[in-house]
Coordinates of C-alpha atoms in Angstrom, one line a residue:
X1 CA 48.2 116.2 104.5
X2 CA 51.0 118.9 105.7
X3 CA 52.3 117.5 109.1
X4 CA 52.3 119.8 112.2
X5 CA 55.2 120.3 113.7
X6 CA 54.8 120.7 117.7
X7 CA 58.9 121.7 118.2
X8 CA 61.3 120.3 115.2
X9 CA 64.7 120.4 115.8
X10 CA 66.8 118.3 114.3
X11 CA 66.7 117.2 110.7
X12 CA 68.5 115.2 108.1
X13 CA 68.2 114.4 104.1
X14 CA 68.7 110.9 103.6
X15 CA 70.6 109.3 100.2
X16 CA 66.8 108.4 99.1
X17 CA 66.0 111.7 98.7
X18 CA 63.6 111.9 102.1
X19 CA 63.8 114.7 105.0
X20 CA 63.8 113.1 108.2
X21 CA 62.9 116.3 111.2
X22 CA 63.0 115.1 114.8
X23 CA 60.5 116.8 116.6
X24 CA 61.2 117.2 120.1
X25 CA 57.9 118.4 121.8
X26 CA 55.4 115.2 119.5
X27 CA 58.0 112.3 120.3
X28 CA 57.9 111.5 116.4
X29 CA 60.0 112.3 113.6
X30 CA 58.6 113.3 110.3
X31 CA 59.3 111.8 107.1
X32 CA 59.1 113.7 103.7
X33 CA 59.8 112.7 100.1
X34 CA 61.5 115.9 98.5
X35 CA 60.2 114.8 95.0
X36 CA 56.8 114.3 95.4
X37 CA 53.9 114.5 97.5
X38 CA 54.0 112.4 100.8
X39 CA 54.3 112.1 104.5
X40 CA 54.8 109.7 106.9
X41 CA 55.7 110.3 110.7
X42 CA 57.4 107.2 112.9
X43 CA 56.3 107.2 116.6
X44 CA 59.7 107.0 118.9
X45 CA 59.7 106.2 122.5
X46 CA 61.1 109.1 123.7
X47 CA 60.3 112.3 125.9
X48 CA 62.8 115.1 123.9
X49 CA 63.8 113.8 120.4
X50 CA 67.0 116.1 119.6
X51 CA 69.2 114.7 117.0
X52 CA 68.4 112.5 114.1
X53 CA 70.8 111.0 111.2
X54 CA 70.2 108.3 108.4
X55 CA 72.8 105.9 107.4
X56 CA 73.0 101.9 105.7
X57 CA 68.9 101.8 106.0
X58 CA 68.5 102.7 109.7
X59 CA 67.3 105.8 111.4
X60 CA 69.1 107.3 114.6
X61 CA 67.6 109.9 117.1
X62 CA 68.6 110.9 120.2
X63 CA 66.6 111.6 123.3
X64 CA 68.2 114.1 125.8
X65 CA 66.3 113.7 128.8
X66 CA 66.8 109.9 129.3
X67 CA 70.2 109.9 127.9
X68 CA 69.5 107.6 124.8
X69 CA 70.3 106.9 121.4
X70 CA 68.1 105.0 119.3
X71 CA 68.1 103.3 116.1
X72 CA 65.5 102.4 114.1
X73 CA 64.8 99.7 111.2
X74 CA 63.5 100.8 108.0
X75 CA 59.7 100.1 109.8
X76 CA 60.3 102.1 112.4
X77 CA 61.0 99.3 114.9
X78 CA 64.0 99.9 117.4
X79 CA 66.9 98.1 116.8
X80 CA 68.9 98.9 119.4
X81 CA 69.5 101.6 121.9
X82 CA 72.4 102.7 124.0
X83 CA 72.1 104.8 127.0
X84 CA 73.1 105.9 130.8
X85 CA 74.8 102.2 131.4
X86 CA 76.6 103.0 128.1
X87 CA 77.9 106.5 129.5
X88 CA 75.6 108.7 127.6
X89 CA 74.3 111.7 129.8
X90 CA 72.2 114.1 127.4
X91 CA 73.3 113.0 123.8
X92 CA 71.8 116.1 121.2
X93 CA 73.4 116.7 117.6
X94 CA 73.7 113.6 115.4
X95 CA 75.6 113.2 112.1
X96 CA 76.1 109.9 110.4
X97 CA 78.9 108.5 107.7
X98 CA 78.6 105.2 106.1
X99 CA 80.0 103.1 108.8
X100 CA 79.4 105.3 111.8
X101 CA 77.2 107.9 114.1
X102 CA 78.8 110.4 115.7
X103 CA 77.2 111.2 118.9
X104 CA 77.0 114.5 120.6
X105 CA 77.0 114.1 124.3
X106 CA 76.4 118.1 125.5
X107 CA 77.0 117.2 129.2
X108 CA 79.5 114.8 129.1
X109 CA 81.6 117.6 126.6
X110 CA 82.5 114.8 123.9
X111 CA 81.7 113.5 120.9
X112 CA 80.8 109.4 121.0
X113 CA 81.4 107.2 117.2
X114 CA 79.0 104.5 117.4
X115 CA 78.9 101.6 114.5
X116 CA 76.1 101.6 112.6
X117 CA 75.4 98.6 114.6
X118 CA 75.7 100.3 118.1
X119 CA 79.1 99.0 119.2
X120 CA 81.5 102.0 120.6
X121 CA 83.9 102.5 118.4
X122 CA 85.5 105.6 120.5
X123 CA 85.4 108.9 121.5
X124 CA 86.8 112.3 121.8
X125 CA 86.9 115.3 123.3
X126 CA 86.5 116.6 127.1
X127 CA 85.5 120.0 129.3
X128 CA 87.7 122.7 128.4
X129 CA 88.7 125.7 126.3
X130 CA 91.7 124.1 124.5
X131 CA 91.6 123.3 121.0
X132 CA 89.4 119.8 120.7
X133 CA 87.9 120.3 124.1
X134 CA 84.5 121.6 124.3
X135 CA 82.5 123.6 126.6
X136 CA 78.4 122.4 126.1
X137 CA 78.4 121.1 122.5
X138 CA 75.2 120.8 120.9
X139 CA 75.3 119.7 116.9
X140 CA 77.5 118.2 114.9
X141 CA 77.6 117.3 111.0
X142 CA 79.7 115.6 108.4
X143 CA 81.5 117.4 105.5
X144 CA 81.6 115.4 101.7
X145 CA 85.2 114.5 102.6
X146 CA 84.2 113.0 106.2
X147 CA 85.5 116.0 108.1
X148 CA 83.3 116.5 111.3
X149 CA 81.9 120.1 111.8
X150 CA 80.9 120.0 116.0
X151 CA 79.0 123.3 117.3
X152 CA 80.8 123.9 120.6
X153 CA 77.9 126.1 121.7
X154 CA 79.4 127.8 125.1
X155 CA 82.8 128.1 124.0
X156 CA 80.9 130.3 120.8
X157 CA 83.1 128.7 118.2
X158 CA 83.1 125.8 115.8
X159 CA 85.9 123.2 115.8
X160 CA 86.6 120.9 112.8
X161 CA 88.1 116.9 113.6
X162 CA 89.3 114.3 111.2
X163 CA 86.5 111.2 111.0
X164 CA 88.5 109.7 113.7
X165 CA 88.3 112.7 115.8
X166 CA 91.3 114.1 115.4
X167 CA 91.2 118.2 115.7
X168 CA 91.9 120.1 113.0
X169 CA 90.6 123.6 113.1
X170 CA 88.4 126.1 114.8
X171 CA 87.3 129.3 114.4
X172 CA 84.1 131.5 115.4
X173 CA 83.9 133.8 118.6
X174 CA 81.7 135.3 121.3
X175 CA 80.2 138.0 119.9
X176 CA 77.0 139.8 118.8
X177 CA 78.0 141.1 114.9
X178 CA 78.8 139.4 111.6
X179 CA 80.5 135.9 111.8
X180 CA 80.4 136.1 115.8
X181 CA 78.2 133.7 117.9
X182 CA 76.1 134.1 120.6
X183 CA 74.4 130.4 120.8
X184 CA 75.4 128.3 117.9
X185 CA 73.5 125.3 117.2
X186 CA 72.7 123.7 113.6
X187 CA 75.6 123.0 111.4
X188 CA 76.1 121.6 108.1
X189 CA 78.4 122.0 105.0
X190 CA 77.4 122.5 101.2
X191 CA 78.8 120.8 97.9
X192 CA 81.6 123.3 98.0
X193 CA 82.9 123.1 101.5
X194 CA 81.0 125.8 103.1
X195 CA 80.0 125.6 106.3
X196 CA 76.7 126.6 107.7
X197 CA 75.9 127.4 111.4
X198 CA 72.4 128.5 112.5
X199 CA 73.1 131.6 114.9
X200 CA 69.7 130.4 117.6
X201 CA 69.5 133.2 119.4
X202 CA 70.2 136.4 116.8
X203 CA 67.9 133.8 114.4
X204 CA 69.9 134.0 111.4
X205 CA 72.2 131.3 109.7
X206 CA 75.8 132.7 109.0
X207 CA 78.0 130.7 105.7
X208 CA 81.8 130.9 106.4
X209 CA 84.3 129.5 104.1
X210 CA 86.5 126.5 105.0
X211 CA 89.1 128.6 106.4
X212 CA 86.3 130.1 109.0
X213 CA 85.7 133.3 106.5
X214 CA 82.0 134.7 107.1
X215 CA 80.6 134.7 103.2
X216 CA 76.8 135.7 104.1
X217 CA 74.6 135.5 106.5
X218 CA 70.5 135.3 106.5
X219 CA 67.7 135.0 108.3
X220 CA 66.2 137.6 110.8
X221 CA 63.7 137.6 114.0
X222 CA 59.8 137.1 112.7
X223 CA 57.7 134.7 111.7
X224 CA 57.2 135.6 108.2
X225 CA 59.2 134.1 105.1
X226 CA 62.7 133.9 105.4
X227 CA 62.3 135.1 109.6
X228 CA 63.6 132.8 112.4
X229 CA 62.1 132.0 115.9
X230 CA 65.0 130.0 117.8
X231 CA 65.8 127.9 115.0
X232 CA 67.9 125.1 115.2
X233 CA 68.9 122.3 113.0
X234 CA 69.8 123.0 109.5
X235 CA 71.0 120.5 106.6
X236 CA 71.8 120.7 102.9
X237 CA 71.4 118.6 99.7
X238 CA 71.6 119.4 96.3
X239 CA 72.5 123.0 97.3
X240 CA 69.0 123.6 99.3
X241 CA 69.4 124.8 102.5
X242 CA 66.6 122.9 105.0
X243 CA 66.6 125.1 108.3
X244 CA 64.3 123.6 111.4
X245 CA 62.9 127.4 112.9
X246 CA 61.5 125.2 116.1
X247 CA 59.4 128.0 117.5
X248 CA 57.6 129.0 114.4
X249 CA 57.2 125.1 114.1
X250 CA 58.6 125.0 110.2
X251 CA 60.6 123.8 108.4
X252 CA 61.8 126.6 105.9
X253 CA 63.6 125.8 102.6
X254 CA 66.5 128.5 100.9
X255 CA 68.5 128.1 97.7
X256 CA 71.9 128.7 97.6
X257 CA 72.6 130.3 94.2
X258 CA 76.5 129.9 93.8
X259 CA 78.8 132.3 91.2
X260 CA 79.3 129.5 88.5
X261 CA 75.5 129.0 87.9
X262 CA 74.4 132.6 87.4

């Protein structure tokens, strides 16, 4: 049957075609098949399921409250975690490439690479306002060419690093009109480099180009089709747009209908 969804918030599509949501407030994260009928939910050990990513097999999540990441085996089973004793305070956002996970750690105001087996591989970024510090980062994703798109929530901008972490760009601003933010939190990028950021507290989901352009924005307050409530994580595949709207306890799909297919 259709899963409930208690709070979902962060959410993934996997190279086998499955959407993977983390639900924060039912300590599970729900599996769906996007070609045909099916669900299954795996049970995690966790009080606040935030992030989740899928790489090589294995499903990571992270769990704010105790400060953990976890990764799971294709049953579900843990395979390892790393926590607190590995200098993780409240890790959030996830993103994964094929030989790492990239670790948001809000309160700790950096970004942690983790191998695929759990082994640190490094780290950057630290409390600030400069250009690759950040200032309460919450989500983070990973571009077609391995650039890393990180949400730097309270210093209302998005900055852009290199897959080792090496800053490249930024753009994005306090603000309450078109292209500003106010609380940033999903991000993800499309087929053609375009990057999405899910506004969470005006409840829309602004596109800018890669130069930090605003393109569109959609979305609006409700609980109707196409309306937000605090949504959060958002992810992309086959230009379908996945957006979690946590409050309204949904996941809501949109289609991106680009110039050269009309």
């Amino acid at each position: 049957g259709e899963p409930s969804m208690s709070q979902p918030y962060g959410i993934a599509v996997a190279s086998d075609r499955r959407l993977y949501v983390a639900d924060t407030g039912a300590h599970v994260i729900h599996v769906m098949p996007l070609d045909k009928n099916g669900y299954s939910a795996i049970k995690v050990d966790g009080d606040s399921l935030i992030g989740v990513a899928v790489a090589g097999g294995k499903v990571f999540t992270s769990d704010s409250t105790t400060g953990r990441v976890i990764c799971l085996d294709a049953n579900g089973h843990v395979a390892w975690t790393r926590g607190q004793k590995d200098g993780f305070r409240r890790p959030t956002g996830l993103a994964a490439g094929s030989d790492r996970v990239y670790v948001v750690d809000t309160l700790q105001n950096r970004v942690v690479m983790l191998g695929l087996d759990g082994r640190l591989l490094g780290t950057f970024g630290s409390q600030g306002t400069a250009a690759g510090q950040f200032n309460y980062p919450t989500n983070v994703a990973r571009g077609g060419d391995g650039r890393i798109y990180v949400t730097d929530s309270m210093n209302f901008r998005v900055q852009v690093f290199d897959p080792d972490g090496q800053f490249l760009s930024m753009f994005g601003h306090l603000g309450d009109g078109s292209g500003d933010f106010n609380r940033p939190k999903g991000v993800s990028v499309d087929s053609e480099g375009h990057v999405y950021v899910v506004e969470g507290l005006n409840d829309v989901v602004q596109i800018f180009d890669g130069d930090g352009q605003l393109l569109l924005d959609f979305g609006e307050s409700g609980k109707g089709p196409g309306q937000f409530w605090l949504p959060s994580g958002i992810a992309i595949v086959n230009d379908i747009v996945y957006v979690a709207d946590a409050a309204n306890r949904r996941v809501q799909l949109f289609e991106y209908v680009t110039e050269r297919r009309r």
